[in-house]
PDB file of N, CA and C in Angstrom:
ATOM      1  N   MET A   1     139.417  94.514  77.920  1.00 63.00           N
ATOM      2  CA  MET A   1     138.552  93.543  78.569  1.00 63.00           C
ATOM      3  C   MET A   1     137.111  94.041  78.503  1.00 63.00           C
ATOM      4  N   GLU A   2     136.193  93.137  78.224  1.00 93.00           N
ATOM      5  CA  GLU A   2     134.783  93.492  78.176  1.00 93.00           C
ATOM      6  C   GLU A   2     134.314  93.925  79.565  1.00 93.00           C
ATOM      7  N   LEU A   3     133.395  94.892  79.609  1.00 97.00           N
ATOM      8  CA  LEU A   3     132.930  95.457  80.874  1.00 97.00           C
ATOM      9  C   LEU A   3     132.398  94.385  81.815  1.00 97.00           C
ATOM     10  N   LYS A   4     131.533  93.512  81.357  1.00 97.00           N
ATOM     11  CA  LYS A   4     130.956  92.503  82.249  1.00 97.00           C
ATOM     12  C   LYS A   4     132.029  91.589  82.837  1.00 97.00           C
ATOM     13  N   ASN A   5     133.022  91.227  82.042  1.00 96.00           N
ATOM     14  CA  ASN A   5     134.102  90.383  82.562  1.00 96.00           C
ATOM     15  C   ASN A   5     134.912  91.121  83.619  1.00 96.00           C
ATOM     16  N   LEU A   6     135.196  92.398  83.375  1.00 97.00           N
ATOM     17  CA  LEU A   6     135.918  93.220  84.347  1.00 97.00           C
ATOM     18  C   LEU A   6     135.133  93.293  85.657  1.00 97.00           C
ATOM     19  N   LEU A   7     133.839  93.575  85.559  1.00 98.00           N
ATOM     20  CA  LEU A   7     132.996  93.672  86.752  1.00 98.00           C
ATOM     21  C   LEU A   7     132.902  92.334  87.472  1.00 98.00           C
ATOM     22  N   ARG A   8     132.696  91.262  86.726  1.00 97.00           N
ATOM     23  CA  ARG A   8     132.563  89.925  87.323  1.00 97.00           C
ATOM     24  C   ARG A   8     133.833  89.562  88.101  1.00 97.00           C
ATOM     25  N   ASP A   9     134.983  89.791  87.496  1.00 96.00           N
ATOM     26  CA  ASP A   9     136.243  89.497  88.171  1.00 96.00           C
ATOM     27  C   ASP A   9     136.401  90.329  89.435  1.00 96.00           C
ATOM     28  N   TYR A  10     136.122  91.616  89.337  1.00 96.00           N
ATOM     29  CA  TYR A  10     136.351  92.522  90.458  1.00 96.00           C
ATOM     30  C   TYR A  10     135.355  92.284  91.596  1.00 96.00           C
ATOM     31  N   ILE A  11     134.072  92.190  91.253  1.00 97.00           N
ATOM     32  CA  ILE A  11     133.048  91.973  92.281  1.00 97.00           C
ATOM     33  C   ILE A  11     133.207  90.588  92.904  1.00 97.00           C
ATOM     34  N   GLY A  12     133.565  89.601  92.096  1.00 96.00           N
ATOM     35  CA  GLY A  12     133.746  88.247  92.597  1.00 96.00           C
ATOM     36  C   GLY A  12     134.891  88.100  93.577  1.00 96.00           C
ATOM     37  N   LYS A  13     135.903  88.951  93.486  1.00 96.00           N
ATOM     38  CA  LYS A  13     137.102  88.840  94.329  1.00 96.00           C
ATOM     39  C   LYS A  13     137.077  89.737  95.567  1.00 96.00           C
ATOM     40  N   ASN A  14     136.181  90.707  95.608  1.00 97.00           N
ATOM     41  CA  ASN A  14     136.199  91.690  96.692  1.00 97.00           C
ATOM     42  C   ASN A  14     134.911  91.657  97.500  1.00 97.00           C
ATOM     43  N   ARG A  15     135.046  91.785  98.799  1.00 97.00           N
ATOM     44  CA  ARG A  15     133.883  91.781  99.698  1.00 97.00           C
ATOM     45  C   ARG A  15     133.085  93.078  99.577  1.00 97.00           C
ATOM     46  N   GLU A  16     133.759  94.177  99.325  1.00 98.00           N
ATOM     47  CA  GLU A  16     133.100  95.473  99.151  1.00 98.00           C
ATOM     48  C   GLU A  16     133.673  96.142  97.906  1.00 98.00           C
ATOM     49  N   VAL A  17     132.798  96.673  97.080  1.00 98.00           N
ATOM     50  CA  VAL A  17     133.222  97.325  95.845  1.00 98.00           C
ATOM     51  C   VAL A  17     132.483  98.646  95.696  1.00 98.00           C
ATOM     52  N   ARG A  18     133.244  99.670  95.401  1.00 98.00           N
ATOM     53  CA  ARG A  18     132.665 100.966  95.058  1.00 98.00           C
ATOM     54  C   ARG A  18     132.963 101.216  93.589  1.00 98.00           C
ATOM     55  N   ILE A  19     131.897 101.468  92.846  1.00 98.00           N
ATOM     56  CA  ILE A  19     132.009 101.683  91.407  1.00 98.00           C
ATOM     57  C   ILE A  19     131.549 103.094  91.090  1.00 98.00           C
ATOM     58  N   VAL A  20     132.351 103.804  90.303  1.00 98.00           N
ATOM     59  CA  VAL A  20     131.963 105.126  89.818  1.00 98.00           C
ATOM     60  C   VAL A  20     132.212 105.142  88.315  1.00 98.00           C
ATOM     61  N   TYR A  21     131.160 105.365  87.548  1.00 97.00           N
ATOM     62  CA  TYR A  21     131.301 105.505  86.101  1.00 97.00           C
ATOM     63  C   TYR A  21     131.181 106.980  85.755  1.00 97.00           C
ATOM     64  N   ASP A  22     132.193 107.504  85.079  1.00 97.00           N
ATOM     65  CA  ASP A  22     132.217 108.900  84.624  1.00 97.00           C
ATOM     66  C   ASP A  22     131.934 108.894  83.125  1.00 97.00           C
ATOM     67  N   ILE A  23     130.731 109.295  82.764  1.00 95.00           N
ATOM     68  CA  ILE A  23     130.298 109.228  81.371  1.00 95.00           C
ATOM     69  C   ILE A  23     131.101 110.176  80.486  1.00 95.00           C
ATOM     70  N   ASP A  24     131.521 111.313  81.013  1.00 95.00           N
ATOM     71  CA  ASP A  24     132.278 112.286  80.223  1.00 95.00           C
ATOM     72  C   ASP A  24     133.679 111.780  79.886  1.00 95.00           C
ATOM     73  N   ARG A  25     134.285 111.043  80.786  1.00 95.00           N
ATOM     74  CA  ARG A  25     135.643 110.516  80.575  1.00 95.00           C
ATOM     75  C   ARG A  25     135.644 109.119  79.958  1.00 95.00           C
ATOM     76  N   GLY A  26     134.487 108.444  80.002  1.00 96.00           N
ATOM     77  CA  GLY A  26     134.441 107.070  79.517  1.00 96.00           C
ATOM     78  C   GLY A  26     135.270 106.139  80.386  1.00 96.00           C
ATOM     79  N   GLU A  27     135.302 106.437  81.709  1.00 97.00           N
ATOM     80  CA  GLU A  27     136.105 105.652  82.654  1.00 97.00           C
ATOM     81  C   GLU A  27     135.222 105.069  83.746  1.00 97.00           C
ATOM     82  N   ILE A  28     135.588 103.871  84.164  1.00 98.00           N
ATOM     83  CA  ILE A  28     134.948 103.280  85.332  1.00 98.00           C
ATOM     84  C   ILE A  28     136.014 103.113  86.398  1.00 98.00           C
ATOM     85  N   GLU A  29     135.660 103.445  87.615  1.00 98.00           N
ATOM     86  CA  GLU A  29     136.568 103.339  88.753  1.00 98.00           C
ATOM     87  C   GLU A  29     136.047 102.245  89.674  1.00 98.00           C
ATOM     88  N   LEU A  30     136.900 101.286  89.970  1.00 98.00           N
ATOM     89  CA  LEU A  30     136.555 100.173  90.858  1.00 98.00           C
ATOM     90  C   LEU A  30     137.466 100.248  92.071  1.00 98.00           C
ATOM     91  N   ASN A  31     136.928 100.664  93.197  1.00 97.00           N
ATOM     92  CA  ASN A  31     137.713 100.844  94.433  1.00 97.00           C
ATOM     93  C   ASN A  31     138.975 101.667  94.176  1.00 97.00           C
ATOM     94  N   GLY A  32     138.841 102.719  93.392  1.00 96.00           N
ATOM     95  CA  GLY A  32     139.952 103.628  93.149  1.00 96.00           C
ATOM     96  C   GLY A  32     140.797 103.307  91.928  1.00 96.00           C
ATOM     97  N   GLU A  33     140.643 102.121  91.347  1.00 96.00           N
ATOM     98  CA  GLU A  33     141.394 101.753  90.144  1.00 96.00           C
ATOM     99  C   GLU A  33     140.565 102.144  88.921  1.00 96.00           C
ATOM    100  N   ARG A  34     141.173 102.901  88.004  1.00 97.00           N
ATOM    101  CA  ARG A  34     140.446 103.404  86.838  1.00 97.00           C
ATOM    102  C   ARG A  34     140.712 102.570  85.588  1.00 97.00           C
ATOM    103  N   TYR A  35     139.648 102.376  84.827  1.00 97.00           N
ATOM    104  CA  TYR A  35     139.712 101.633  83.575  1.00 97.00           C
ATOM    105  C   TYR A  35     138.961 102.418  82.508  1.00 97.00           C
ATOM    106  N   ARG A  36     139.563 102.543  81.359  1.00 96.00           N
ATOM    107  CA  ARG A  36     138.915 103.221  80.231  1.00 96.00           C
ATOM    108  C   ARG A  36     138.022 102.213  79.527  1.00 96.00           C
ATOM    109  N   ILE A  37     136.713 102.496  79.475  1.00 96.00           N
ATOM    110  CA  ILE A  37     135.773 101.564  78.849  1.00 96.00           C
ATOM    111  C   ILE A  37     135.040 102.194  77.670  1.00 96.00           C
ATOM    112  N   GLY A  38     135.328 103.449  77.385  1.00 93.00           N
ATOM    113  CA  GLY A  38     134.660 104.124  76.276  1.00 93.00           C
ATOM    114  C   GLY A  38     133.353 104.760  76.722  1.00 93.00           C
ATOM    115  N   GLU A  39     132.725 105.429  75.803  1.00 88.00           N
ATOM    116  CA  GLU A  39     131.496 106.155  76.119  1.00 88.00           C
ATOM    117  C   GLU A  39     130.293 105.233  76.033  1.00 88.00           C
ATOM    118  N   LEU A  40     129.814 104.818  77.191  1.00 95.00           N
ATOM    119  CA  LEU A  40     128.624 103.989  77.299  1.00 95.00           C
ATOM    120  C   LEU A  40     127.556 104.793  78.027  1.00 95.00           C
ATOM    121  N   SER A  41     126.308 104.453  77.819  1.00 95.00           N
ATOM    122  CA  SER A  41     125.218 105.137  78.525  1.00 95.00           C
ATOM    123  C   SER A  41     125.156 104.633  79.964  1.00 95.00           C
ATOM    124  N   PHE A  42     124.478 105.407  80.822  1.00 94.00           N
ATOM    125  CA  PHE A  42     124.250 104.952  82.191  1.00 94.00           C
ATOM    126  C   PHE A  42     123.506 103.622  82.170  1.00 94.00           C
ATOM    127  N   SER A  43     122.555 103.469  81.263  1.00 95.00           N
ATOM    128  CA  SER A  43     121.788 102.222  81.171  1.00 95.00           C
ATOM    129  C   SER A  43     122.685 101.042  80.846  1.00 95.00           C
ATOM    130  N   GLU A  44     123.598 101.207  79.908  1.00 97.00           N
ATOM    131  CA  GLU A  44     124.504 100.117  79.538  1.00 97.00           C
ATOM    132  C   GLU A  44     125.370  99.689  80.720  1.00 97.00           C
ATOM    133  N   VAL A  45     125.925 100.660  81.422  1.00 97.00           N
ATOM    134  CA  VAL A  45     126.781 100.344  82.571  1.00 97.00           C
ATOM    135  C   VAL A  45     125.940  99.773  83.710  1.00 97.00           C
ATOM    136  N   GLY A  46     124.825 100.410  84.013  1.00 96.00           N
ATOM    137  CA  GLY A  46     123.950  99.930  85.088  1.00 96.00           C
ATOM    138  C   GLY A  46     123.438  98.532  84.831  1.00 96.00           C
ATOM    139  N   ASN A  47     123.010  98.258  83.606  1.00 97.00           N
ATOM    140  CA  ASN A  47     122.524  96.922  83.272  1.00 97.00           C
ATOM    141  C   ASN A  47     123.641  95.886  83.346  1.00 97.00           C
ATOM    142  N   SER A  48     124.857  96.270  82.984  1.00 97.00           N
ATOM    143  CA  SER A  48     125.997  95.355  83.100  1.00 97.00           C
ATOM    144  C   SER A  48     126.253  94.998  84.559  1.00 97.00           C
ATOM    145  N   VAL A  49     126.223  96.002  85.440  1.00 98.00           N
ATOM    146  CA  VAL A  49     126.420  95.741  86.869  1.00 98.00           C
ATOM    147  C   VAL A  49     125.309  94.822  87.382  1.00 98.00           C
ATOM    148  N   LYS A  50     124.060  95.117  87.036  1.00 98.00           N
ATOM    149  CA  LYS A  50     122.938  94.305  87.521  1.00 98.00           C
ATOM    150  C   LYS A  50     123.003  92.872  86.982  1.00 98.00           C
ATOM    151  N   ASP A  51     123.405  92.704  85.732  1.00 98.00           N
ATOM    152  CA  ASP A  51     123.558  91.359  85.165  1.00 98.00           C
ATOM    153  C   ASP A  51     124.623  90.568  85.921  1.00 98.00           C
ATOM    154  N   VAL A  52     125.730  91.216  86.240  1.00 98.00           N
ATOM    155  CA  VAL A  52     126.813  90.546  86.969  1.00 98.00           C
ATOM    156  C   VAL A  52     126.355  90.195  88.383  1.00 98.00           C
ATOM    157  N   LEU A  53     125.637  91.091  89.038  1.00 98.00           N
ATOM    158  CA  LEU A  53     125.124  90.793  90.373  1.00 98.00           C
ATOM    159  C   LEU A  53     124.216  89.571  90.336  1.00 98.00           C
ATOM    160  N   LYS A  54     123.350  89.495  89.340  1.00 98.00           N
ATOM    161  CA  LYS A  54     122.446  88.347  89.206  1.00 98.00           C
ATOM    162  C   LYS A  54     123.231  87.066  88.938  1.00 98.00           C
ATOM    163  N   ASP A  55     124.245  87.143  88.073  1.00 98.00           N
ATOM    164  CA  ASP A  55     125.078  85.972  87.772  1.00 98.00           C
ATOM    165  C   ASP A  55     125.815  85.475  89.015  1.00 98.00           C
ATOM    166  N   LEU A  56     126.356  86.392  89.793  1.00 98.00           N
ATOM    167  CA  LEU A  56     127.159  86.013  90.956  1.00 98.00           C
ATOM    168  C   LEU A  56     126.328  85.624  92.176  1.00 98.00           C
ATOM    169  N   PHE A  57     125.220  86.329  92.403  1.00 98.00           N
ATOM    170  CA  PHE A  57     124.485  86.189  93.660  1.00 98.00           C
ATOM    171  C   PHE A  57     123.047  85.688  93.518  1.00 98.00           C
ATOM    172  N   GLY A  58     122.560  85.541  92.298  1.00 98.00           N
ATOM    173  CA  GLY A  58     121.199  85.061  92.092  1.00 98.00           C
ATOM    174  C   GLY A  58     120.176  86.187  92.055  1.00 98.00           C
ATOM    175  N   GLU A  59     118.918  85.794  92.000  1.00 98.00           N
ATOM    176  CA  GLU A  59     117.817  86.767  91.940  1.00 98.00           C
ATOM    177  C   GLU A  59     117.865  87.702  93.149  1.00 98.00           C
ATOM    178  N   TYR A  60     117.433  88.928  92.944  1.00 98.00           N
ATOM    179  CA  TYR A  60     117.432  89.921  94.019  1.00 98.00           C
ATOM    180  C   TYR A  60     116.202  90.805  93.884  1.00 98.00           C
ATOM    181  N   ARG A  61     115.910  91.529  94.953  1.00 98.00           N
ATOM    182  CA  ARG A  61     114.779  92.469  94.927  1.00 98.00           C
ATOM    183  C   ARG A  61     115.317  93.883  94.735  1.00 98.00           C
ATOM    184  N   THR A  62     114.487  94.714  94.143  1.00 97.00           N
ATOM    185  CA  THR A  62     114.828  96.122  93.919  1.00 97.00           C
ATOM    186  C   THR A  62     113.980  96.973  94.847  1.00 97.00           C
ATOM    187  N   ILE A  63     114.644  97.864  95.566  1.00 98.00           N
ATOM    188  CA  ILE A  63     113.954  98.774  96.472  1.00 98.00           C
ATOM    189  C   ILE A  63     114.196 100.193  95.965  1.00 98.00           C
ATOM    190  N   PRO A  64     113.180 100.828  95.362  1.00 96.00           N
ATOM    191  CA  PRO A  64     113.364 102.203  94.886  1.00 96.00           C
ATOM    192  C   PRO A  64     113.354 103.184  96.061  1.00 96.00           C
ATOM    193  N   HIS A  65     114.194 104.212  95.974  1.00 96.00           N
ATOM    194  CA  HIS A  65     114.244 105.239  97.016  1.00 96.00           C
ATOM    195  C   HIS A  65     113.778 106.587  96.473  1.00 96.00           C
ATOM    196  N   THR A  66     114.443 107.078  95.463  1.00 92.00           N
ATOM    197  CA  THR A  66     114.078 108.339  94.822  1.00 92.00           C
ATOM    198  C   THR A  66     114.163 108.126  93.320  1.00 92.00           C
ATOM    199  N   PHE A  67     113.937 109.165  92.548  1.00 90.00           N
ATOM    200  CA  PHE A  67     113.976 109.025  91.093  1.00 90.00           C
ATOM    201  C   PHE A  67     115.346 108.596  90.582  1.00 90.00           C
ATOM    202  N   ASN A  68     116.399 108.796  91.357  1.00 93.00           N
ATOM    203  CA  ASN A  68     117.752 108.468  90.878  1.00 93.00           C
ATOM    204  C   ASN A  68     118.518 107.510  91.795  1.00 93.00           C
ATOM    205  N   SER A  69     117.815 106.832  92.704  1.00 96.00           N
ATOM    206  CA  SER A  69     118.525 105.921  93.604  1.00 96.00           C
ATOM    207  C   SER A  69     117.676 104.697  93.932  1.00 96.00           C
ATOM    208  N   GLU A  70     118.356 103.537  93.972  1.00 97.00           N
ATOM    209  CA  GLU A  70     117.725 102.261  94.278  1.00 97.00           C
ATOM    210  C   GLU A  70     118.698 101.409  95.073  1.00 97.00           C
ATOM    211  N   THR A  71     118.136 100.380  95.702  1.00 98.00           N
ATOM    212  CA  THR A  71     118.938  99.362  96.364  1.00 98.00           C
ATOM    213  C   THR A  71     118.544  98.014  95.783  1.00 98.00           C
ATOM    214  N   TYR A  72     119.540  97.158  95.545  1.00 98.00           N
ATOM    215  CA  TYR A  72     119.320  95.782  95.115  1.00 98.00           C
ATOM    216  C   TYR A  72     119.868  94.904  96.217  1.00 98.00           C
ATOM    217  N   GLU A  73     119.100  93.862  96.611  1.00 98.00           N
ATOM    218  CA  GLU A  73     119.601  93.021  97.686  1.00 98.00           C
ATOM    219  C   GLU A  73     118.951  91.650  97.708  1.00 98.00           C
ATOM    220  N   ASN A  74     119.686  90.720  98.297  1.00 98.00           N
ATOM    221  CA  ASN A  74     119.174  89.419  98.694  1.00 98.00           C
ATOM    222  C   ASN A  74     119.994  88.990  99.905  1.00 98.00           C
ATOM    223  N   GLU A  75     119.925  87.724 100.253  1.00 98.00           N
ATOM    224  CA  GLU A  75     120.641  87.270 101.452  1.00 98.00           C
ATOM    225  C   GLU A  75     122.156  87.263 101.284  1.00 98.00           C
ATOM    226  N   LYS A  76     122.657  87.393 100.043  1.00 98.00           N
ATOM    227  CA  LYS A  76     124.095  87.329  99.787  1.00 98.00           C
ATOM    228  C   LYS A  76     124.781  88.680  99.605  1.00 98.00           C
ATOM    229  N   PHE A  77     124.018  89.723  99.244  1.00 98.00           N
ATOM    230  CA  PHE A  77     124.632  91.021  98.966  1.00 98.00           C
ATOM    231  C   PHE A  77     123.622  92.159  99.122  1.00 98.00           C
ATOM    232  N   ARG A  78     124.167  93.362  99.140  1.00 98.00           N
ATOM    233  CA  ARG A  78     123.376  94.592  99.104  1.00 98.00           C
ATOM    234  C   ARG A  78     124.131  95.571  98.213  1.00 98.00           C
ATOM    235  N   ALA A  79     123.418  96.190  97.273  1.00 98.00           N
ATOM    236  CA  ALA A  79     124.034  97.167  96.372  1.00 98.00           C
ATOM    237  C   ALA A  79     123.165  98.413  96.328  1.00 98.00           C
ATOM    238  N   GLU A  80     123.795  99.555  96.498  1.00 98.00           N
ATOM    239  CA  GLU A  80     123.108 100.836  96.400  1.00 98.00           C
ATOM    240  C   GLU A  80     123.596 101.534  95.143  1.00 98.00           C
ATOM    241  N   VAL A  81     122.659 102.109  94.399  1.00 97.00           N
ATOM    242  CA  VAL A  81     123.024 102.820  93.171  1.00 97.00           C
ATOM    243  C   VAL A  81     122.471 104.237  93.245  1.00 97.00           C
ATOM    244  N   LEU A  82     123.274 105.173  92.740  1.00 97.00           N
ATOM    245  CA  LEU A  82     122.885 106.573  92.678  1.00 97.00           C
ATOM    246  C   LEU A  82     123.331 107.118  91.330  1.00 97.00           C
ATOM    247  N   ALA A  83     122.382 107.608  90.553  1.00 95.00           N
ATOM    248  CA  ALA A  83     122.696 108.214  89.258  1.00 95.00           C
ATOM    249  C   ALA A  83     122.711 109.730  89.415  1.00 95.00           C
ATOM    250  N   LEU A  84     123.838 110.330  89.104  1.00 94.00           N
ATOM    251  CA  LEU A  84     123.994 111.779  89.185  1.00 94.00           C
ATOM    252  C   LEU A  84     124.189 112.314  87.771  1.00 94.00           C
ATOM    253  N   GLY A  85     123.103 112.356  87.029  1.00 87.00           N
ATOM    254  CA  GLY A  85     123.155 112.747  85.625  1.00 87.00           C
ATOM    255  C   GLY A  85     123.734 114.131  85.397  1.00 87.00           C
ATOM    256  N   PHE A  86     123.423 115.066  86.279  1.00 86.00           N
ATOM    257  CA  PHE A  86     123.937 116.435  86.130  1.00 86.00           C
ATOM    258  C   PHE A  86     125.446 116.491  86.305  1.00 86.00           C
ATOM    259  N   GLU A  87     126.033 115.521  87.014  1.00 91.00           N
ATOM    260  CA  GLU A  87     127.493 115.447  87.172  1.00 91.00           C
ATOM    261  C   GLU A  87     128.117 114.439  86.211  1.00 91.00           C
ATOM    262  N   GLY A  88     127.271 113.674  85.515  1.00 93.00           N
ATOM    263  CA  GLY A  88     127.769 112.657  84.606  1.00 93.00           C
ATOM    264  C   GLY A  88     128.340 111.445  85.309  1.00 93.00           C
ATOM    265  N   LEU A  89     127.826 111.132  86.510  1.00 96.00           N
ATOM    266  CA  LEU A  89     128.355 110.021  87.306  1.00 96.00           C
ATOM    267  C   LEU A  89     127.268 109.005  87.655  1.00 96.00           C
ATOM    268  N   LEU A  90     127.651 107.754  87.668  1.00 97.00           N
ATOM    269  CA  LEU A  90     126.809 106.661  88.134  1.00 97.00           C
ATOM    270  C   LEU A  90     127.618 105.940  89.213  1.00 97.00           C
ATOM    271  N   ARG A  91     127.044 105.823  90.414  1.00 97.00           N
ATOM    272  CA  ARG A  91     127.781 105.247  91.546  1.00 97.00           C
ATOM    273  C   ARG A  91     127.077 104.018  92.091  1.00 97.00           C
ATOM    274  N   PHE A  92     127.848 103.002  92.370  1.00 98.00           N
ATOM    275  CA  PHE A  92     127.366 101.797  93.038  1.00 98.00           C
ATOM    276  C   PHE A  92     128.233 101.535  94.255  1.00 98.00           C
ATOM    277  N   LYS A  93     127.605 101.053  95.313  1.00 98.00           N
ATOM    278  CA  LYS A  93     128.303 100.548  96.488  1.00 98.00           C
ATOM    279  C   LYS A  93     127.770  99.139  96.713  1.00 98.00           C
ATOM    280  N   ILE A  94     128.646  98.147  96.614  1.00 98.00           N
ATOM    281  CA  ILE A  94     128.232  96.750  96.705  1.00 98.00           C
ATOM    282  C   ILE A  94     128.946  96.122  97.891  1.00 98.00           C
ATOM    283  N   GLU A  95     128.157  95.439  98.748  1.00 98.00           N
ATOM    284  CA  GLU A  95     128.716  94.757  99.911  1.00 98.00           C
ATOM    285  C   GLU A  95     128.161  93.338  99.971  1.00 98.00           C
ATOM    286  N   ARG A  96     129.069  92.382 100.161  1.00 96.00           N
ATOM    287  CA  ARG A  96     128.619  91.008 100.399  1.00 96.00           C
ATOM    288  C   ARG A  96     128.176  90.874 101.839  1.00 96.00           C
ATOM    289  N   ARG A  97     127.247  89.988 102.055  1.00 95.00           N
ATOM    290  CA  ARG A  97     126.777  89.739 103.430  1.00 95.00           C
ATOM    291  C   ARG A  97     127.423  88.498 103.986  1.00 95.00           C
TER     292      ARG A  97
END
């Protein structure tokens, strides 16, 4: 299954989603369920998540926190992202409002 379709299905069905992408393993974990998606860059995975959020919830604002963390939000959702490049992990926490 294509990454965006997997994300769209999962985020669309769940009120809260925790996403962890492990770049070394080429796996994405969605609320504890692991899927092999191959070796993608953090940008590819992050942009896929952001595209799906925009498709599902509409335009949102970006709130930068530090060099490796941001929040995306609007009246329908809030998503926090943390890139841990030294660990090879990209983490998202998405909650519907």
